[in-house]
Amino acid sequence: MESVLNECIMYCETCALKCVNENVSCVDCCLLCESICRSLKTAMLLKSKKSIVNCLKKACINSLKDCIEHCSHHNNPHCKKCRLCCSKLLNKLEN
């Protein structure tokens, strides 16, 4: 799970940086997703209370869905990679 979270964090951050001049709503969405994924990873590494991890998982799932939706409207390589990576993590979190 940690490797998929790391990958998603990296691609969301990259996508946000590359979208700065293209699409502000994508930047906001990707940065929020990156931040929530990072918080979930930290909570898991610290073996936080299950209730906290579960809340962060729910927030992460919602954020991933939003990021996938935003990036699906753009046909550039960084949005495609971000969308695929978010979909991969979403699949892991929902199963």
C-alpha positions as a Python dict, from the first residue, in 0.01 Angstrom:
ca = {
    (1, 'M'): (0, 0, 0),
    (2, 'E'): (282, 239, 86),
    (3, 'S'): (436, 215, -261),
    (4, 'V'): (103, 292, -430),
    (5, 'L'): (52, 588, -196),
    (6, 'N'): (404, 714, -273),
    (7, 'E'): (342, 684, -645),
    (8, 'C'): (14, 872, -620),
    (9, 'I'): (168, 1145, -406),
    (10, 'M'): (445, 1189, -662),
    (11, 'Y'): (218, 1198, -967),
    (12, 'C'): (-37, 1432, -808),
    (13, 'E'): (239, 1676, -717),
    (14, 'T'): (393, 1651, -1066),
    (15, 'C'): (57, 1700, -1233),
    (16, 'A'): (-17, 2007, -1019),
    (17, 'L'): (318, 2164, -1104),
    (18, 'K'): (278, 2100, -1476),
    (19, 'C'): (-83, 2223, -1485),
    (20, 'V'): (-4, 2561, -1326),
    (21, 'N'): (-24, 2740, -1660),
    (22, 'E'): (-297, 2520, -1805),
    (23, 'N'): (-572, 2455, -1554),
    (24, 'V'): (-601, 2602, -1205),
    (25, 'S'): (-884, 2372, -1094),
    (26, 'C'): (-665, 2070, -1176),
    (27, 'V'): (-383, 2220, -969),
    (28, 'D'): (-609, 2266, -666),
    (29, 'C'): (-752, 1918, -700),
    (30, 'C'): (-413, 1747, -740),
    (31, 'L'): (-253, 1936, -450),
    (32, 'L'): (-542, 1849, -221),
    (33, 'C'): (-526, 1483, -325),
    (34, 'E'): (-150, 1477, -271),
    (35, 'S'): (-190, 1627, 75),
    (36, 'I'): (-462, 1384, 182),
    (37, 'C'): (-267, 1085, 47),
    (38, 'R'): (40, 1203, 237),
    (39, 'S'): (-166, 1236, 557),
    (40, 'L'): (-304, 884, 513),
    (41, 'K'): (46, 747, 458),
    (42, 'T'): (172, 922, 771),
    (43, 'A'): (-118, 793, 982),
    (44, 'M'): (-58, 440, 859),
    (45, 'L'): (317, 457, 925),
    (46, 'L'): (255, 588, 1276),
    (47, 'K'): (-2, 314, 1335),
    (48, 'S'): (-260, 574, 1432),
    (49, 'K'): (-598, 485, 1576),
    (50, 'K'): (-815, 290, 1335),
    (51, 'S'): (-1085, 559, 1350),
    (52, 'I'): (-835, 822, 1228),
    (53, 'V'): (-701, 600, 950),
    (54, 'N'): (-1056, 517, 838),
    (55, 'C'): (-1151, 886, 822),
    (56, 'L'): (-840, 960, 617),
    (57, 'K'): (-916, 665, 387),
    (58, 'K'): (-1265, 804, 321),
    (59, 'A'): (-1121, 1149, 253),
    (60, 'C'): (-857, 996, 28),
    (61, 'I'): (-1117, 799, -169),
    (62, 'N'): (-1325, 1114, -225),
    (63, 'S'): (-1018, 1315, -320),
    (64, 'L'): (-896, 1047, -561),
    (65, 'K'): (-1235, 1036, -734),
    (66, 'D'): (-1229, 1413, -774),
    (67, 'C'): (-874, 1408, -908),
    (68, 'I'): (-958, 1130, -1155),
    (69, 'E'): (-1256, 1333, -1276),
    (70, 'H'): (-1052, 1651, -1326),
    (71, 'C'): (-760, 1480, -1496),
    (72, 'S'): (-987, 1279, -1727),
    (73, 'H'): (-1078, 1605, -1904),
    (74, 'H'): (-717, 1668, -2007),
    (75, 'N'): (-527, 1480, -2271),
    (76, 'N'): (-172, 1562, -2164),
    (77, 'P'): (77, 1300, -2036),
    (78, 'H'): (96, 1425, -1676),
    (79, 'C'): (-283, 1422, -1631),
    (80, 'K'): (-303, 1073, -1784),
    (81, 'K'): (-35, 942, -1545),
    (82, 'C'): (-201, 1112, -1250),
    (83, 'R'): (-542, 968, -1343),
    (84, 'L'): (-402, 616, -1380),
    (85, 'C'): (-210, 634, -1054),
    (86, 'C'): (-511, 770, -865),
    (87, 'S'): (-728, 494, -1013),
    (88, 'K'): (-478, 233, -897),
    (89, 'L'): (-479, 367, -540),
    (90, 'L'): (-857, 405, -542),
    (91, 'N'): (-891, 41, -640),
    (92, 'K'): (-662, -62, -350),
    (93, 'L'): (-849, 150, -96),
    (94, 'E'): (-1194, 34, -202),
    (95, 'N'): (-1106, -337, -189),
}
